[in-house]
GROMACS .gro file of C-alpha atoms in nm:
model
  338
    1MET     CA    1  -0.518   0.458   1.787
    2ALA     CA    2  -0.765   0.300   1.562
    3PRO     CA    3  -0.942   0.558   1.341
    4PRO     CA    4  -1.322   0.598   1.378
    5PRO     CA    5  -1.542   0.509   1.081
    6SER     CA    6  -1.498   0.764   0.814
    7PRO     CA    7  -1.774   1.034   0.794
    8LEU     CA    8  -1.731   0.984   0.422
    9SER     CA    9  -1.880   0.634   0.449
   10ASP     CA   10  -2.215   0.793   0.547
   11LEU     CA   11  -2.256   0.979   0.219
   12PRO     CA   12  -2.560   0.868  -0.011
   13GLY     CA   13  -2.499   0.558  -0.207
   14ALA     CA   14  -2.194   0.444  -0.002
   15VAL     CA   15  -2.177   0.067   0.061
   16PRO     CA   16  -1.936  -0.007   0.348
   17ALA     CA   17  -1.622  -0.210   0.308
   18GLU     CA   18  -1.580  -0.511   0.536
   19GLY     CA   19  -1.283  -0.685   0.706
   20ARG     CA   20  -0.964  -0.502   0.730
   21ASP     CA   21  -1.084  -0.199   0.541
   22ALA     CA   22  -1.422  -0.172   0.748
   23GLY     CA   23  -1.487   0.205   0.811
   24VAL     CA   24  -1.473   0.322   0.453
   25ALA     CA   25  -1.687   0.280   0.143
   26TRP     CA   26  -1.642  -0.025  -0.068
   27HIS     CA   27  -1.817   0.143  -0.355
   28ARG     CA   28  -2.043   0.458  -0.379
   29GLY     CA   29  -2.328   0.298  -0.584
   30ASP     CA   30  -2.172   0.253  -0.929
   31PRO     CA   31  -1.839   0.062  -0.894
   32VAL     CA   32  -1.793   0.030  -1.287
   33ARG     CA   33  -1.830   0.398  -1.337
   34GLU     CA   34  -1.608   0.477  -1.035
   35GLN     CA   35  -1.325   0.253  -1.181
   36ARG     CA   36  -1.353   0.415  -1.531
   37ALA     CA   37  -1.340   0.758  -1.357
   38LEU     CA   38  -0.994   0.655  -1.190
   39ALA     CA   39  -0.872   0.503  -1.503
   40THR     CA   40  -0.967   0.792  -1.748
   41GLY     CA   41  -1.033   1.098  -1.550
   42ALA     CA   42  -1.000   1.157  -1.174
   43GLY     CA   43  -1.160   1.064  -0.849
   44TRP     CA   44  -1.110   1.056  -0.486
   45VAL     CA   45  -1.081   0.750  -0.263
   46ASP     CA   46  -1.124   0.737   0.110
   47ARG     CA   47  -0.835   0.571   0.267
   48SER     CA   48  -0.863   0.731   0.600
   49THR     CA   49  -0.841   0.391   0.791
   50ARG     CA   50  -0.475   0.370   0.716
   51GLY     CA   51  -0.275   0.435   1.033
   52VAL     CA   52  -0.014   0.719   1.059
   53VAL     CA   53   0.290   0.743   1.270
   54ALA     CA   54   0.478   1.071   1.327
   55VAL     CA   55   0.854   1.070   1.415
   56PRO     CA   56   1.009   1.411   1.495
   57GLY     CA   57   1.349   1.452   1.663
   58PRO     CA   58   1.689   1.538   1.539
   59ASP     CA   59   1.808   1.179   1.508
   60ARG     CA   60   1.496   1.055   1.318
   61LEU     CA   61   1.646   0.991   0.981
   62SER     CA   62   1.967   0.831   1.082
   63TRP     CA   63   1.762   0.608   1.323
   64LEU     CA   64   1.495   0.504   1.067
   65HIS     CA   65   1.772   0.440   0.826
   66SER     CA   66   1.944   0.199   1.070
   67ILE     CA   67   1.623  -0.001   1.148
   68THR     CA   68   1.434  -0.018   0.812
   69SER     CA   69   1.508  -0.144   0.464
   70GLN     CA   70   1.509   0.201   0.304
   71HIS     CA   71   1.792   0.452   0.265
   72LEU     CA   72   1.658   0.742   0.472
   73SER     CA   73   1.956   0.900   0.633
   74ALA     CA   74   1.977   1.180   0.357
   75LEU     CA   75   1.616   1.190   0.255
   76PRO     CA   76   1.553   1.561   0.157
   77ASP     CA   77   1.285   1.764   0.301
   78GLY     CA   78   0.987   1.757   0.082
   79THR     CA   79   1.030   1.410  -0.041
   80GLY     CA   80   0.914   1.063   0.032
   81THR     CA   81   0.954   0.697  -0.040
   82GLU     CA   82   0.835   0.356   0.083
   83GLY     CA   83   1.002   0.112   0.331
   84LEU     CA   84   0.981  -0.209   0.519
   85VAL     CA   85   1.062  -0.350   0.853
   86LEU     CA   86   1.197  -0.703   0.814
   87SER     CA   87   1.233  -0.986   1.069
   88PRO     CA   88   1.589  -1.116   1.150
   89HIS     CA   89   1.526  -1.372   0.888
   90GLY     CA   90   1.427  -1.121   0.613
   91HIS     CA   91   1.048  -1.185   0.626
   92VAL     CA   92   0.832  -0.873   0.588
   93GLU     CA   93   0.667  -0.746   0.900
   94HIS     CA   94   0.566  -0.395   0.811
   95HIS     CA   95   0.517  -0.184   0.494
   96PHE     CA   96   0.480   0.197   0.509
   97ALA     CA   97   0.494   0.514   0.289
   98VAL     CA   98   0.711   0.789   0.402
   99ALA     CA   99   0.696   1.162   0.384
  100GLU     CA  100   0.970   1.379   0.519
  101LEU     CA  101   0.858   1.748   0.595
  102ALA     CA  102   0.946   2.040   0.814
  103GLY     CA  103   1.146   1.837   1.078
  104THR     CA  104   0.909   1.552   1.102
  105THR     CA  105   0.916   1.199   0.910
  106TRP     CA  106   0.561   1.069   0.850
  107LEU     CA  107   0.481   0.706   0.808
  108ASP     CA  108   0.151   0.571   0.701
  109THR     CA  109   0.071   0.194   0.689
  110GLU     CA  110  -0.199  -0.061   0.668
  111PRO     CA  111  -0.528  -0.026   0.873
  112GLY     CA  112  -0.457  -0.168   1.201
  113GLY     CA  113  -0.088  -0.173   1.153
  114THR     CA  114  -0.001   0.124   1.363
  115PRO     CA  115   0.031  -0.047   1.708
  116GLY     CA  116   0.275  -0.318   1.572
  117LEU     CA  117   0.485  -0.065   1.386
  118LEU     CA  118   0.496   0.187   1.678
  119ALA     CA  119   0.580  -0.094   1.919
  120TYR     CA  120   0.884  -0.185   1.696
  121LEU     CA  121   0.998   0.177   1.668
  122GLU     CA  122   0.953   0.228   2.051
  123SER     CA  123   1.164  -0.088   2.124
  124MET     CA  124   1.449   0.039   1.912
  125ARG     CA  125   1.468   0.395   2.048
  126PHE     CA  126   1.751   0.347   2.313
  127LEU     CA  127   1.876   0.695   2.404
  128LEU     CA  128   1.834   0.861   2.057
  129ARG     CA  129   1.666   1.194   2.016
  130VAL     CA  130   1.340   1.067   1.853
  131GLU     CA  131   0.978   1.076   1.962
  132PRO     CA  132   0.770   0.845   1.748
  133ARG     CA  133   0.374   0.880   1.824
  134ASP     CA  134   0.052   0.743   1.684
  135ALA     CA  135  -0.071   1.026   1.473
  136THR     CA  136  -0.376   0.841   1.310
  137ALA     CA  137  -0.611   1.077   1.499
  138GLU     CA  138  -0.437   1.372   1.352
  139LEU     CA  139  -0.421   1.294   0.973
  140ALA     CA  140  -0.644   1.105   0.746
  141VAL     CA  141  -0.540   0.969   0.396
  142LEU     CA  142  -0.750   1.089   0.095
  143THR     CA  143  -0.619   0.960  -0.239
  144VAL     CA  144  -0.677   1.131  -0.571
  145VAL     CA  145  -0.630   0.890  -0.871
  146GLY     CA  146  -0.641   0.944  -1.249
  147PRO     CA  147  -0.469   1.112  -1.540
  148ALA     CA  148  -0.681   1.431  -1.473
  149ALA     CA  149  -0.567   1.444  -1.092
  150PRO     CA  150  -0.331   1.740  -1.149
  151VAL     CA  151  -0.614   1.941  -1.308
  152VAL     CA  152  -0.858   1.858  -1.017
  153LEU     CA  153  -0.614   1.933  -0.764
  154ALA     CA  154  -0.533   2.275  -0.918
  155ALA     CA  155  -0.900   2.356  -0.953
  156ALA     CA  156  -0.947   2.277  -0.585
  157GLY     CA  157  -0.654   2.516  -0.491
  158LEU     CA  158  -0.453   2.221  -0.363
  159PRO     CA  159  -0.087   2.166  -0.442
  160ALA     CA  160   0.006   1.880  -0.707
  161PRO     CA  161   0.344   1.762  -0.654
  162ASP     CA  162   0.544   1.722  -0.990
  163GLY     CA  163   0.791   1.450  -0.926
  164LEU     CA  164   0.733   1.089  -0.792
  165TRP     CA  165   0.759   1.100  -0.415
  166SER     CA  166   0.740   1.469  -0.412
  167VAL     CA  167   0.582   1.622  -0.096
  168LEU     CA  168   0.417   1.961  -0.052
  169PRO     CA  169   0.258   2.112   0.258
  170LEU     CA  170  -0.117   2.175   0.279
  171ASP     CA  171  -0.255   2.514   0.406
  172GLY     CA  172  -0.398   2.425   0.748
  173GLY     CA  173  -0.186   2.122   0.813
  174GLY     CA  174  -0.097   1.788   0.642
  175PHE     CA  175   0.065   1.737   0.300
  176ALA     CA  176   0.018   1.615  -0.045
  177ARG     CA  177   0.255   1.325  -0.167
  178ARG     CA  178   0.271   1.189  -0.518
  179THR     CA  179   0.312   0.810  -0.494
  180ARG     CA  180   0.271   0.719  -0.863
  181GLU     CA  181   0.242   0.897  -1.191
  182ARG     CA  182  -0.152   0.909  -1.164
  183GLU     CA  183  -0.185   0.902  -0.781
  184VAL     CA  184  -0.155   1.176  -0.509
  185ASP     CA  185  -0.212   1.105  -0.138
  186LEU     CA  186  -0.347   1.400   0.063
  187LEU     CA  187  -0.289   1.359   0.435
  188VAL     CA  188  -0.534   1.609   0.571
  189PRO     CA  189  -0.622   1.702   0.919
  190ARG     CA  190  -0.885   1.449   1.006
  191ALA     CA  191  -1.143   1.701   1.110
  192ALA     CA  192  -1.106   1.864   0.764
  193LEU     CA  193  -1.160   1.520   0.571
  194VAL     CA  194  -1.518   1.595   0.465
  195ALA     CA  195  -1.442   1.940   0.364
  196ALA     CA  196  -1.134   1.829   0.138
  197ALA     CA  197  -1.350   1.558  -0.027
  198GLU     CA  198  -1.633   1.811  -0.096
  199ARG     CA  199  -1.380   2.047  -0.247
  200LEU     CA  200  -1.241   1.776  -0.468
  201THR     CA  201  -1.594   1.683  -0.596
  202ALA     CA  202  -1.681   2.032  -0.671
  203SER     CA  203  -1.352   2.059  -0.871
  204GLY     CA  204  -1.457   1.757  -1.094
  205ALA     CA  205  -1.331   1.453  -0.909
  206THR     CA  206  -1.566   1.145  -0.887
  207PRO     CA  207  -1.622   0.994  -0.548
  208ALA     CA  208  -1.508   0.640  -0.562
  209GLY     CA  209  -1.497   0.347  -0.325
  210LEU     CA  210  -1.198   0.121  -0.238
  211TRP     CA  211  -1.326  -0.143  -0.485
  212ALA     CA  212  -1.224   0.094  -0.769
  213TYR     CA  213  -0.884   0.172  -0.615
  214GLU     CA  214  -0.805  -0.205  -0.544
  215ALA     CA  215  -0.909  -0.317  -0.900
  216LEU     CA  216  -0.652  -0.077  -1.050
  217ARG     CA  217  -0.389  -0.194  -0.798
  218VAL     CA  218  -0.441  -0.543  -0.876
  219GLU     CA  219  -0.426  -0.468  -1.252
  220THR     CA  220  -0.091  -0.295  -1.203
  221ARG     CA  221   0.025  -0.602  -0.980
  222ARG     CA  222   0.103  -0.384  -0.671
  223PRO     CA  223   0.119  -0.586  -0.353
  224ARG     CA  224  -0.054  -0.510  -0.023
  225LEU     CA  225   0.075  -0.620   0.305
  226GLY     CA  226  -0.139  -0.902   0.472
  227LEU     CA  227  -0.308  -0.970   0.140
  228GLU     CA  228  -0.023  -1.064  -0.092
  229THR     CA  229   0.198  -1.150   0.192
  230ASP     CA  230   0.225  -1.398   0.474
  231HIS     CA  231   0.459  -1.477   0.753
  232ARG     CA  232   0.722  -1.619   0.499
  233THR     CA  233   0.728  -1.338   0.243
  234ILE     CA  234   1.053  -1.185   0.151
  235PRO     CA  235   1.061  -0.867  -0.045
  236HIS     CA  236   1.193  -1.027  -0.368
  237GLU     CA  237   0.875  -1.247  -0.406
  238VAL     CA  238   0.638  -0.939  -0.430
  239GLY     CA  239   0.849  -0.677  -0.613
  240TRP     CA  240   0.968  -0.464  -0.315
  241ILE     CA  241   1.332  -0.479  -0.416
  242GLY     CA  242   1.436  -0.132  -0.547
  243THR     CA  243   1.119   0.029  -0.433
  244ALA     CA  244   1.081  -0.043  -0.065
  245VAL     CA  245   1.431  -0.201  -0.015
  246HIS     CA  246   1.747  -0.018  -0.106
  247LEU     CA  247   2.038  -0.242  -0.191
  248ASP     CA  248   2.309   0.003  -0.132
  249LYS     CA  249   2.298   0.072   0.239
  250GLY     CA  250   2.449  -0.047   0.559
  251CYS     CA  251   2.355  -0.311   0.798
  252TYR     CA  252   1.980  -0.348   0.907
  253ARG     CA  253   1.767  -0.635   1.042
  254GLY     CA  254   1.707  -0.882   0.763
  255GLN     CA  255   1.968  -0.768   0.532
  256GLU     CA  256   2.156  -1.092   0.504
  257THR     CA  257   1.861  -1.265   0.353
  258VAL     CA  258   1.791  -0.968   0.118
  259ALA     CA  259   2.152  -0.975  -0.011
  260ARG     CA  260   2.168  -1.361  -0.036
  261VAL     CA  261   1.861  -1.389  -0.229
  262HIS     CA  262   1.926  -1.098  -0.456
  263ASN     CA  263   2.280  -1.234  -0.545
  264LEU     CA  264   2.156  -1.582  -0.615
  265GLY     CA  265   1.845  -1.442  -0.801
  266HIS     CA  266   1.610  -1.708  -0.718
  267PRO     CA  267   1.331  -1.627  -0.467
  268PRO     CA  268   1.122  -1.925  -0.379
  269ARG     CA  269   0.783  -1.766  -0.490
  270ARG     CA  270   0.667  -1.490  -0.692
  271LEU     CA  271   0.368  -1.245  -0.736
  272VAL     CA  272   0.149  -1.325  -1.035
  273LEU     CA  273  -0.181  -1.173  -1.180
  274LEU     CA  274  -0.471  -1.428  -1.229
  275HIS     CA  275  -0.765  -1.420  -1.428
  276LEU     CA  276  -1.053  -1.602  -1.264
  277SER     CA  277  -1.338  -1.784  -1.406
  278GLY     CA  278  -1.655  -1.585  -1.422
  279GLU     CA  279  -1.890  -1.844  -1.341
  280ARG     CA  280  -1.956  -1.721  -0.996
  281ASP     CA  281  -2.028  -1.368  -0.864
  282ALA     CA  282  -1.868  -1.434  -0.542
  283LEU     CA  283  -1.489  -1.427  -0.558
  284PRO     CA  284  -1.252  -1.641  -0.334
  285PRO     CA  285  -1.122  -1.470  -0.038
  286ALA     CA  286  -0.762  -1.377   0.021
  287GLY     CA  287  -0.564  -1.653   0.168
  288THR     CA  288  -0.752  -1.927  -0.026
  289PRO     CA  289  -0.496  -2.203  -0.125
  290LEU     CA  290  -0.404  -2.240  -0.489
  291ARG     CA  291  -0.372  -2.597  -0.600
  292LEU     CA  292  -0.223  -2.765  -0.914
  293ASP     CA  293  -0.309  -3.132  -0.950
  294GLY     CA  294  -0.419  -3.136  -0.599
  295ARG     CA  295  -0.094  -2.991  -0.460
  296ALA     CA  296  -0.073  -2.665  -0.289
  297VAL     CA  297   0.142  -2.421  -0.497
  298GLY     CA  298   0.057  -2.089  -0.349
  299PHE     CA  299  -0.213  -1.853  -0.214
  300LEU     CA  300  -0.471  -1.610  -0.337
  301GLY     CA  301  -0.429  -1.248  -0.255
  302THR     CA  302  -0.678  -0.980  -0.344
  303ALA     CA  303  -0.954  -1.079  -0.590
  304VAL     CA  304  -1.184  -0.830  -0.748
  305HIS     CA  305  -1.421  -0.762  -1.045
  306HIS     CA  306  -1.222  -0.513  -1.283
  307HIS     CA  307  -1.430  -0.294  -1.522
  308GLU     CA  308  -1.252  -0.419  -1.836
  309LEU     CA  309  -1.059  -0.751  -1.736
  310GLY     CA  310  -1.347  -0.906  -1.538
  311PRO     CA  311  -1.249  -1.108  -1.224
  312ILE     CA  312  -0.881  -1.094  -1.164
  313ALA     CA  313  -0.665  -1.149  -0.851
  314LEU     CA  314  -0.303  -1.120  -0.734
  315ALA     CA  315  -0.148  -1.438  -0.594
  316VAL     CA  316   0.189  -1.563  -0.474
  317VAL     CA  317   0.288  -1.887  -0.609
  318LYS     CA  318   0.608  -2.111  -0.643
  319ARG     CA  319   0.856  -1.986  -0.878
  320THR     CA  320   0.855  -2.296  -1.087
  321VAL     CA  321   0.476  -2.261  -1.178
  322PRO     CA  322   0.492  -2.133  -1.535
  323ASP     CA  323   0.271  -1.844  -1.681
  324GLY     CA  324  -0.047  -1.975  -1.837
  325THR     CA  325  -0.098  -2.248  -1.576
  326VAL     CA  326  -0.455  -2.283  -1.459
  327LEU     CA  327  -0.482  -2.326  -1.089
  328ASP     CA  328  -0.761  -2.424  -0.857
  329ALA     CA  329  -0.887  -2.165  -0.611
  330ALA     CA  330  -1.145  -2.345  -0.396
  331GLY     CA  331  -1.327  -2.462  -0.702
  332THR     CA  332  -1.255  -2.140  -0.910
  333PRO     CA  333  -1.023  -2.191  -1.214
  334ALA     CA  334  -0.751  -1.936  -1.209
  335SER     CA  335  -0.519  -1.882  -1.493
  336ILE     CA  336  -0.181  -1.710  -1.450
  337ASP     CA  337  -0.130  -1.418  -1.671
  338GLY     CA  338   0.136  -1.435  -1.924
   0.00000   0.00000   0.00000
C-alpha cells in the first residue's frame, strides 16, 4: 500500500518534494539552515513515504537468511542490519533496512518499493511458517540526524539506541533504530507521526526537509536504490559489500556473482563523488549520462546543493576512469573527487 501524503508536508514553510519522494517536504523554508542543523546540531526529517514490510512467524529469520544477501539466521532480538535481494545474475533488485524485535522482522525500503519486495517474499514462502505483510499503513519513518540526536531524543523522552543497528521499542508501538553514528530512525505508528515530530521540535530538533538529508547522504557517498543503481548494478560497485552483503554465509540467489567479483577484485564500475560546475542553478537529473570525449562512461545519481561543498552529486562510472577526471553531464562539467 502506498502511503498517503505526509501530514508533516502541510506545516508552514514546507516545499513539497517531487518524483519518487513526493508526499514529504523537500525543504522547510531555509535549506541551508536545515543542512547545518543536521551537520552540527540535530534535526528531524520526514521519510514517511518509505515502504514497510512486517515478517512474523517462527521461520522468519532462517527464511530471510536463505533468500537475501544478509546473514539473518541468528539476528538477535533488538538488533538490525541492511540487506539486498539480488537477481540470479547478482544484480541489485531491492535494498532494505532491517529491525528484529519481539518476534517480528521489520523491513523498510524505498518509496514505492513495497509491492515488488512483498511479491518476491510471497513467491518464496513455500510451506514455511512466515506471514509477510505490507505494514506501510502501520508505521512511518521519522529520522533524527545530527551529533546532538541523543540529547534531543532523551529530552523528548524517546529511547536513543547506543550501538550501531541497535533497536529499542517505543511506548505505544514502533521502535527506534540507530543506523549510523549520528542517525536514528524512529518507526512510529502512522497516526502518531505529527505528535512525534512536535515532541522532537519541542525538545530542540530543527524540522528539516529531505534536501538536507540527501545533501549529507551524497557527501558521505551513501548510495540509494534507483538513483545510484540501474538494472546492471552489482553490490561491489556501490559499496554494499560488507554492509548489505555478508560474505560468510550459505547459498542465496546471486551469490555466484558476488563471490566471483569479490575474489577477482575488479567490479566493472564504481561509485564516485562529483563536484558540479556552479554555473547553473538547475542540476542535471538522476540518470543523466556522463560522457568523456563524447563517450558514455557512466551515469549521474543524486545531484544536490550542499551548504558547504556547493553542487555535488553521486555517480557510477567505469572503473578505468580516474579520480580528477572532468566529465560532461548534459552540458554541466562534473569533476570526480579525489
